[in-house]
């Protein structure tokens, strides 16, 4: 297949992205500008140096850098600027709908108020819709290393802001080692009872037992990453049967944890796809990895010889699994079908 045409098809197809972190999406130029504006001293003398530092040996190294990036965000304007950057970047890639995760615990530890964060998110979201026609919703992630009480408190604090800021879901991220998902059962139950959607990072460090536990204990609509599910065939069968959407971010796991996840050829994405798991494709922390969603689609398509039908199917999964209204889904699915029908003739 003509590679240039495939790349062009991928770039142009209307897309949704469901797993992308705000704090992992601060461009190197924005990092430098924020540090200057807030008089923060960083160990980088320019955007090039920020870029050069974005290499990792494992998830802990990555999370240390993630924490450093969080430190550049202080005011509502800072948060808004990053959301607007994400909207402009979405438009460039034809991502018409983005679910953006933010992890408040990293900001609370630095004394930043929830008000400050959410005011910025809401303002940025509004600008994205007005200026770019890009719809952004937010997923409020619990840092799983926080105490169960803090996590419950965080979820309850979200209530007054949810509509104004488009906070549609509660998720869970950060270091998974040794912290069973059931640590946050109460927070997830309260979130679901309040009408928030739910998702959680699982199966990156810890194995199938943690994923089983999450399935049994938490209200859980989606799984983020879920990489190590492929080690347990009965779990894989369960994911296929339940058609629980998995937000996969293959280039992220390869960049962040190259020893455990060395390449696409051996990646869980391939095994899940072949088994019939409901997969969506995402970029996770694009600025911190030096990638984007289009590149994920291109690399996955090249590695697995995906054709336009496979790509269209994967893109539509991203819409079907989204935490948006049915009406919005119908419209976006219709746009994708129209685009795909016209462009498919070229192949
Ligand atoms: N926070 C941002 N990216 C993450 C990832 N890939 N895993 C866990 N926590 C994260
Ligand atoms: Zn993530």
JSON list of C-alpha atoms in Angstrom, two decimals, residues 83-249:
[
{"chain": "A", "resi": 83, "resn": "UNK", "atom": "CA", "xyz": [-5.56, 23.38, 27.24]},
{"chain": "A", "resi": 84, "resn": "UNK", "atom": "CA", "xyz": [-5.65, 25.87, 24.35]},
{"chain": "A", "resi": 85, "resn": "UNK", "atom": "CA", "xyz": [-2.35, 24.43, 23.04]},
{"chain": "A", "resi": 86, "resn": "UNK", "atom": "CA", "xyz": [-3.98, 20.99, 23.19]},
{"chain": "A", "resi": 87, "resn": "UNK", "atom": "CA", "xyz": [-6.96, 22.31, 21.23]},
{"chain": "A", "resi": 88, "resn": "UNK", "atom": "CA", "xyz": [-4.74, 23.78, 18.51]},
{"chain": "A", "resi": 89, "resn": "UNK", "atom": "CA", "xyz": [-2.76, 20.54, 18.36]},
{"chain": "A", "resi": 90, "resn": "UNK", "atom": "CA", "xyz": [-6.01, 18.55, 18.15]},
{"chain": "A", "resi": 91, "resn": "UNK", "atom": "CA", "xyz": [-7.16, 20.61, 15.18]},
{"chain": "A", "resi": 92, "resn": "UNK", "atom": "CA", "xyz": [-3.80, 20.05, 13.44]},
{"chain": "A", "resi": 93, "resn": "UNK", "atom": "CA", "xyz": [-4.37, 16.30, 13.74]},
{"chain": "A", "resi": 94, "resn": "UNK", "atom": "CA", "xyz": [-8.10, 16.41, 13.00]},
{"chain": "A", "resi": 95, "resn": "UNK", "atom": "CA", "xyz": [-8.96, 15.29, 16.51]},
{"chain": "A", "resi": 96, "resn": "UNK", "atom": "CA", "xyz": [-12.43, 16.76, 16.96]},
{"chain": "A", "resi": 97, "resn": "UNK", "atom": "CA", "xyz": [-13.02, 15.39, 20.46]},
{"chain": "A", "resi": 98, "resn": "UNK", "atom": "CA", "xyz": [-10.46, 14.94, 23.22]},
{"chain": "A", "resi": 99, "resn": "UNK", "atom": "CA", "xyz": [-10.80, 13.56, 26.76]},
{"chain": "A", "resi": 100, "resn": "UNK", "atom": "CA", "xyz": [-8.01, 15.16, 28.73]},
{"chain": "A", "resi": 101, "resn": "UNK", "atom": "CA", "xyz": [-6.85, 13.69, 32.05]},
{"chain": "A", "resi": 102, "resn": "UNK", "atom": "CA", "xyz": [-5.52, 15.90, 34.81]},
{"chain": "A", "resi": 103, "resn": "UNK", "atom": "CA", "xyz": [-4.02, 14.69, 38.08]},
{"chain": "A", "resi": 104, "resn": "UNK", "atom": "CA", "xyz": [-4.84, 17.25, 40.74]},
{"chain": "A", "resi": 105, "resn": "UNK", "atom": "CA", "xyz": [-2.77, 15.59, 43.51]},
{"chain": "A", "resi": 106, "resn": "UNK", "atom": "CA", "xyz": [0.47, 16.76, 41.81]},
{"chain": "A", "resi": 107, "resn": "UNK", "atom": "CA", "xyz": [-0.80, 20.36, 42.02]},
{"chain": "A", "resi": 108, "resn": "UNK", "atom": "CA", "xyz": [-2.39, 20.10, 45.49]},
{"chain": "A", "resi": 109, "resn": "UNK", "atom": "CA", "xyz": [1.01, 19.00, 46.85]},
{"chain": "A", "resi": 110, "resn": "UNK", "atom": "CA", "xyz": [2.40, 22.33, 45.65]},
{"chain": "A", "resi": 111, "resn": "UNK", "atom": "CA", "xyz": [-0.37, 24.29, 47.34]},
{"chain": "A", "resi": 112, "resn": "UNK", "atom": "CA", "xyz": [-2.44, 24.97, 44.20]},
{"chain": "A", "resi": 113, "resn": "UNK", "atom": "CA", "xyz": [-6.19, 25.19, 44.84]},
{"chain": "A", "resi": 114, "resn": "UNK", "atom": "CA", "xyz": [-8.71, 23.11, 42.89]},
{"chain": "A", "resi": 115, "resn": "UNK", "atom": "CA", "xyz": [-10.50, 26.35, 41.97]},
{"chain": "A", "resi": 116, "resn": "UNK", "atom": "CA", "xyz": [-7.36, 27.64, 40.25]},
{"chain": "A", "resi": 117, "resn": "UNK", "atom": "CA", "xyz": [-6.95, 24.45, 38.21]},
{"chain": "A", "resi": 118, "resn": "UNK", "atom": "CA", "xyz": [-10.58, 24.09, 37.19]},
{"chain": "A", "resi": 119, "resn": "UNK", "atom": "CA", "xyz": [-11.09, 27.76, 36.32]},
{"chain": "A", "resi": 120, "resn": "UNK", "atom": "CA", "xyz": [-8.17, 27.40, 33.90]},
{"chain": "A", "resi": 121, "resn": "UNK", "atom": "CA", "xyz": [-9.46, 24.14, 32.43]},
{"chain": "A", "resi": 122, "resn": "UNK", "atom": "CA", "xyz": [-12.94, 25.62, 31.90]},
{"chain": "A", "resi": 123, "resn": "UNK", "atom": "CA", "xyz": [-11.60, 28.76, 30.23]},
{"chain": "A", "resi": 124, "resn": "UNK", "atom": "CA", "xyz": [-9.26, 26.77, 27.97]},
{"chain": "A", "resi": 125, "resn": "UNK", "atom": "CA", "xyz": [-12.02, 24.36, 27.01]},
{"chain": "A", "resi": 126, "resn": "UNK", "atom": "CA", "xyz": [-14.30, 27.25, 26.02]},
{"chain": "A", "resi": 127, "resn": "UNK", "atom": "CA", "xyz": [-11.59, 28.79, 23.82]},
{"chain": "A", "resi": 128, "resn": "UNK", "atom": "CA", "xyz": [-10.92, 25.42, 22.13]},
{"chain": "A", "resi": 129, "resn": "UNK", "atom": "CA", "xyz": [-14.55, 25.14, 21.11]},
{"chain": "A", "resi": 130, "resn": "UNK", "atom": "CA", "xyz": [-14.88, 28.75, 19.98]},
{"chain": "A", "resi": 131, "resn": "UNK", "atom": "CA", "xyz": [-11.56, 29.06, 18.14]},
{"chain": "A", "resi": 132, "resn": "UNK", "atom": "CA", "xyz": [-10.94, 25.54, 16.84]},
{"chain": "A", "resi": 133, "resn": "UNK", "atom": "CA", "xyz": [-14.29, 23.75, 16.98]},
{"chain": "A", "resi": 134, "resn": "UNK", "atom": "CA", "xyz": [-12.56, 21.13, 19.17]},
{"chain": "A", "resi": 135, "resn": "UNK", "atom": "CA", "xyz": [-14.65, 19.66, 21.97]},
{"chain": "A", "resi": 136, "resn": "UNK", "atom": "CA", "xyz": [-12.72, 18.88, 25.14]},
{"chain": "A", "resi": 137, "resn": "UNK", "atom": "CA", "xyz": [-13.97, 16.95, 28.17]},
{"chain": "A", "resi": 138, "resn": "UNK", "atom": "CA", "xyz": [-11.90, 16.25, 31.26]},
{"chain": "A", "resi": 139, "resn": "UNK", "atom": "CA", "xyz": [-11.16, 13.13, 33.29]},
{"chain": "A", "resi": 140, "resn": "UNK", "atom": "CA", "xyz": [-10.18, 13.88, 36.88]},
{"chain": "A", "resi": 141, "resn": "UNK", "atom": "CA", "xyz": [-7.52, 11.32, 37.75]},
{"chain": "A", "resi": 142, "resn": "UNK", "atom": "CA", "xyz": [-6.86, 10.13, 41.28]},
{"chain": "A", "resi": 143, "resn": "UNK", "atom": "CA", "xyz": [-3.13, 9.68, 41.93]},
{"chain": "A", "resi": 144, "resn": "UNK", "atom": "CA", "xyz": [-3.34, 6.14, 43.30]},
{"chain": "A", "resi": 145, "resn": "UNK", "atom": "CA", "xyz": [-0.64, 6.85, 45.89]},
{"chain": "A", "resi": 146, "resn": "UNK", "atom": "CA", "xyz": [-2.99, 9.24, 47.72]},
{"chain": "A", "resi": 147, "resn": "UNK", "atom": "CA", "xyz": [-4.90, 7.86, 50.70]},
{"chain": "A", "resi": 148, "resn": "UNK", "atom": "CA", "xyz": [-8.42, 6.44, 50.21]},
{"chain": "A", "resi": 149, "resn": "UNK", "atom": "CA", "xyz": [-9.80, 9.34, 52.28]},
{"chain": "A", "resi": 150, "resn": "UNK", "atom": "CA", "xyz": [-8.03, 11.98, 50.16]},
{"chain": "A", "resi": 151, "resn": "UNK", "atom": "CA", "xyz": [-9.34, 10.31, 47.00]},
{"chain": "A", "resi": 152, "resn": "UNK", "atom": "CA", "xyz": [-12.93, 10.36, 48.29]},
{"chain": "A", "resi": 153, "resn": "UNK", "atom": "CA", "xyz": [-12.51, 13.97, 49.30]},
{"chain": "A", "resi": 154, "resn": "UNK", "atom": "CA", "xyz": [-11.20, 14.84, 45.83]},
{"chain": "A", "resi": 155, "resn": "UNK", "atom": "CA", "xyz": [-14.17, 13.23, 44.09]},
{"chain": "A", "resi": 156, "resn": "UNK", "atom": "CA", "xyz": [-16.63, 15.06, 46.34]},
{"chain": "A", "resi": 157, "resn": "UNK", "atom": "CA", "xyz": [-14.88, 18.38, 45.70]},
{"chain": "A", "resi": 158, "resn": "UNK", "atom": "CA", "xyz": [-15.49, 17.97, 41.95]},
{"chain": "A", "resi": 159, "resn": "UNK", "atom": "CA", "xyz": [-19.28, 18.16, 42.21]},
{"chain": "A", "resi": 160, "resn": "UNK", "atom": "CA", "xyz": [-19.81, 21.94, 41.89]},
{"chain": "A", "resi": 161, "resn": "UNK", "atom": "CA", "xyz": [-17.50, 22.23, 38.89]},
{"chain": "A", "resi": 162, "resn": "UNK", "atom": "CA", "xyz": [-18.43, 19.30, 36.74]},
{"chain": "A", "resi": 163, "resn": "UNK", "atom": "CA", "xyz": [-20.81, 20.96, 34.28]},
{"chain": "A", "resi": 164, "resn": "UNK", "atom": "CA", "xyz": [-19.03, 24.25, 33.91]},
{"chain": "A", "resi": 165, "resn": "UNK", "atom": "CA", "xyz": [-15.69, 22.55, 33.24]},
{"chain": "A", "resi": 166, "resn": "UNK", "atom": "CA", "xyz": [-16.88, 19.45, 31.36]},
{"chain": "A", "resi": 167, "resn": "UNK", "atom": "CA", "xyz": [-15.51, 16.96, 33.90]},
{"chain": "A", "resi": 168, "resn": "UNK", "atom": "CA", "xyz": [-17.17, 13.77, 32.71]},
{"chain": "A", "resi": 169, "resn": "UNK", "atom": "CA", "xyz": [-15.19, 11.04, 34.45]},
{"chain": "A", "resi": 170, "resn": "UNK", "atom": "CA", "xyz": [-12.99, 10.02, 37.33]},
{"chain": "A", "resi": 171, "resn": "UNK", "atom": "CA", "xyz": [-9.85, 7.99, 36.58]},
{"chain": "A", "resi": 172, "resn": "UNK", "atom": "CA", "xyz": [-6.75, 6.74, 38.38]},
{"chain": "A", "resi": 173, "resn": "UNK", "atom": "CA", "xyz": [-3.09, 6.95, 37.39]},
{"chain": "A", "resi": 174, "resn": "UNK", "atom": "CA", "xyz": [0.56, 7.20, 38.56]},
{"chain": "A", "resi": 175, "resn": "UNK", "atom": "CA", "xyz": [2.65, 4.42, 40.12]},
{"chain": "A", "resi": 176, "resn": "UNK", "atom": "CA", "xyz": [0.71, 1.19, 40.34]},
{"chain": "A", "resi": 177, "resn": "UNK", "atom": "CA", "xyz": [3.28, -1.02, 42.07]},
{"chain": "A", "resi": 178, "resn": "UNK", "atom": "CA", "xyz": [1.99, -2.40, 45.36]},
{"chain": "A", "resi": 179, "resn": "UNK", "atom": "CA", "xyz": [-1.21, -0.31, 45.39]},
{"chain": "A", "resi": 180, "resn": "UNK", "atom": "CA", "xyz": [-4.19, -2.58, 44.71]},
{"chain": "A", "resi": 181, "resn": "UNK", "atom": "CA", "xyz": [-7.03, -0.93, 42.77]},
{"chain": "A", "resi": 182, "resn": "UNK", "atom": "CA", "xyz": [-9.43, -1.72, 45.63]},
{"chain": "A", "resi": 183, "resn": "UNK", "atom": "CA", "xyz": [-7.57, 0.95, 47.68]},
{"chain": "A", "resi": 184, "resn": "UNK", "atom": "CA", "xyz": [-9.87, 3.40, 45.90]},
{"chain": "A", "resi": 185, "resn": "UNK", "atom": "CA", "xyz": [-13.11, 1.40, 45.76]},
{"chain": "A", "resi": 186, "resn": "UNK", "atom": "CA", "xyz": [-14.95, 4.01, 47.87]},
{"chain": "A", "resi": 187, "resn": "UNK", "atom": "CA", "xyz": [-13.84, 6.91, 45.65]},
{"chain": "A", "resi": 188, "resn": "UNK", "atom": "CA", "xyz": [-14.89, 5.04, 42.51]},
{"chain": "A", "resi": 189, "resn": "UNK", "atom": "CA", "xyz": [-18.26, 4.02, 43.98]},
{"chain": "A", "resi": 190, "resn": "UNK", "atom": "CA", "xyz": [-19.00, 7.58, 45.01]},
{"chain": "A", "resi": 191, "resn": "UNK", "atom": "CA", "xyz": [-17.90, 8.86, 41.59]},
{"chain": "A", "resi": 192, "resn": "UNK", "atom": "CA", "xyz": [-20.21, 6.41, 39.81]},
{"chain": "A", "resi": 193, "resn": "UNK", "atom": "CA", "xyz": [-23.10, 7.20, 42.16]},
{"chain": "A", "resi": 194, "resn": "UNK", "atom": "CA", "xyz": [-22.64, 10.89, 41.36]},
{"chain": "A", "resi": 195, "resn": "UNK", "atom": "CA", "xyz": [-22.92, 10.11, 37.66]},
{"chain": "A", "resi": 196, "resn": "UNK", "atom": "CA", "xyz": [-19.24, 10.36, 36.69]},
{"chain": "A", "resi": 197, "resn": "UNK", "atom": "CA", "xyz": [-17.93, 7.84, 34.17]},
{"chain": "A", "resi": 198, "resn": "UNK", "atom": "CA", "xyz": [-15.01, 5.73, 35.36]},
{"chain": "A", "resi": 199, "resn": "UNK", "atom": "CA", "xyz": [-11.69, 4.50, 34.00]},
{"chain": "A", "resi": 200, "resn": "UNK", "atom": "CA", "xyz": [-8.34, 3.44, 35.50]},
{"chain": "A", "resi": 201, "resn": "UNK", "atom": "CA", "xyz": [-4.71, 2.91, 34.50]},
{"chain": "A", "resi": 202, "resn": "UNK", "atom": "CA", "xyz": [-4.08, -0.81, 35.01]},
{"chain": "A", "resi": 203, "resn": "UNK", "atom": "CA", "xyz": [-1.70, -3.57, 34.05]},
{"chain": "A", "resi": 204, "resn": "UNK", "atom": "CA", "xyz": [1.41, -1.55, 33.24]},
{"chain": "A", "resi": 205, "resn": "UNK", "atom": "CA", "xyz": [3.50, -2.55, 36.26]},
{"chain": "A", "resi": 206, "resn": "UNK", "atom": "CA", "xyz": [1.21, -4.96, 38.05]},
{"chain": "A", "resi": 207, "resn": "UNK", "atom": "CA", "xyz": [-0.15, -8.12, 36.44]},
{"chain": "A", "resi": 208, "resn": "UNK", "atom": "CA", "xyz": [-3.53, -9.67, 35.68]},
{"chain": "A", "resi": 209, "resn": "UNK", "atom": "CA", "xyz": [-4.51, -10.06, 39.37]},
{"chain": "A", "resi": 210, "resn": "UNK", "atom": "CA", "xyz": [-4.83, -6.28, 39.72]},
{"chain": "A", "resi": 211, "resn": "UNK", "atom": "CA", "xyz": [-6.93, -6.06, 36.58]},
{"chain": "A", "resi": 212, "resn": "UNK", "atom": "CA", "xyz": [-9.21, -8.85, 37.82]},
{"chain": "A", "resi": 213, "resn": "UNK", "atom": "CA", "xyz": [-9.50, -7.08, 41.16]},
{"chain": "A", "resi": 214, "resn": "UNK", "atom": "CA", "xyz": [-10.42, -3.79, 39.49]},
{"chain": "A", "resi": 215, "resn": "UNK", "atom": "CA", "xyz": [-13.06, -5.53, 37.36]},
{"chain": "A", "resi": 216, "resn": "UNK", "atom": "CA", "xyz": [-14.60, -7.19, 40.41]},
{"chain": "A", "resi": 217, "resn": "UNK", "atom": "CA", "xyz": [-14.32, -4.36, 42.92]},
{"chain": "A", "resi": 218, "resn": "UNK", "atom": "CA", "xyz": [-14.67, -1.06, 41.08]},
{"chain": "A", "resi": 219, "resn": "UNK", "atom": "CA", "xyz": [-17.36, 0.40, 38.94]},
{"chain": "A", "resi": 220, "resn": "UNK", "atom": "CA", "xyz": [-15.17, 0.52, 35.82]},
{"chain": "A", "resi": 221, "resn": "UNK", "atom": "CA", "xyz": [-16.25, 1.41, 32.30]},
{"chain": "A", "resi": 222, "resn": "UNK", "atom": "CA", "xyz": [-12.86, 1.47, 30.59]},
{"chain": "A", "resi": 223, "resn": "UNK", "atom": "CA", "xyz": [-9.31, 0.27, 31.20]},
{"chain": "A", "resi": 224, "resn": "UNK", "atom": "CA", "xyz": [-6.29, 2.48, 30.44]},
{"chain": "A", "resi": 225, "resn": "UNK", "atom": "CA", "xyz": [-3.30, 0.57, 28.98]},
{"chain": "A", "resi": 226, "resn": "UNK", "atom": "CA", "xyz": [-4.18, -2.87, 30.40]},
{"chain": "A", "resi": 227, "resn": "UNK", "atom": "CA", "xyz": [-0.91, -4.16, 28.94]},
{"chain": "A", "resi": 228, "resn": "UNK", "atom": "CA", "xyz": [-0.32, -7.17, 31.15]},
{"chain": "A", "resi": 229, "resn": "UNK", "atom": "CA", "xyz": [-3.86, -8.52, 30.60]},
{"chain": "A", "resi": 230, "resn": "UNK", "atom": "CA", "xyz": [-2.34, -10.53, 27.75]},
{"chain": "A", "resi": 231, "resn": "UNK", "atom": "CA", "xyz": [-0.50, -12.72, 30.30]},
{"chain": "A", "resi": 232, "resn": "UNK", "atom": "CA", "xyz": [-3.78, -14.33, 31.38]},
{"chain": "A", "resi": 233, "resn": "UNK", "atom": "CA", "xyz": [-5.84, -15.93, 28.63]},
{"chain": "A", "resi": 234, "resn": "UNK", "atom": "CA", "xyz": [-8.98, -16.12, 30.77]},
{"chain": "A", "resi": 235, "resn": "UNK", "atom": "CA", "xyz": [-8.71, -12.38, 31.48]},
{"chain": "A", "resi": 236, "resn": "UNK", "atom": "CA", "xyz": [-8.25, -11.69, 27.79]},
{"chain": "A", "resi": 237, "resn": "UNK", "atom": "CA", "xyz": [-11.36, -13.79, 27.09]},
{"chain": "A", "resi": 238, "resn": "UNK", "atom": "CA", "xyz": [-13.26, -11.83, 29.75]},
{"chain": "A", "resi": 239, "resn": "UNK", "atom": "CA", "xyz": [-12.27, -8.50, 28.14]},
{"chain": "A", "resi": 240, "resn": "UNK", "atom": "CA", "xyz": [-13.41, -9.80, 24.77]},
{"chain": "A", "resi": 241, "resn": "UNK", "atom": "CA", "xyz": [-16.71, -11.03, 26.16]},
{"chain": "A", "resi": 242, "resn": "UNK", "atom": "CA", "xyz": [-17.47, -7.85, 28.11]},
{"chain": "A", "resi": 243, "resn": "UNK", "atom": "CA", "xyz": [-16.17, -5.62, 25.27]},
{"chain": "A", "resi": 244, "resn": "UNK", "atom": "CA", "xyz": [-14.72, -3.30, 27.92]},
{"chain": "A", "resi": 245, "resn": "UNK", "atom": "CA", "xyz": [-12.89, -0.59, 25.97]},
{"chain": "A", "resi": 246, "resn": "UNK", "atom": "CA", "xyz": [-9.13, -0.47, 26.50]},
{"chain": "A", "resi": 247, "resn": "UNK", "atom": "CA", "xyz": [-7.39, 2.85, 25.83]},
{"chain": "A", "resi": 248, "resn": "UNK", "atom": "CA", "xyz": [-4.07, 1.63, 24.45]},
{"chain": "A", "resi": 249, "resn": "UNK", "atom": "CA", "xyz": [-1.07, 3.95, 24.03]}
]
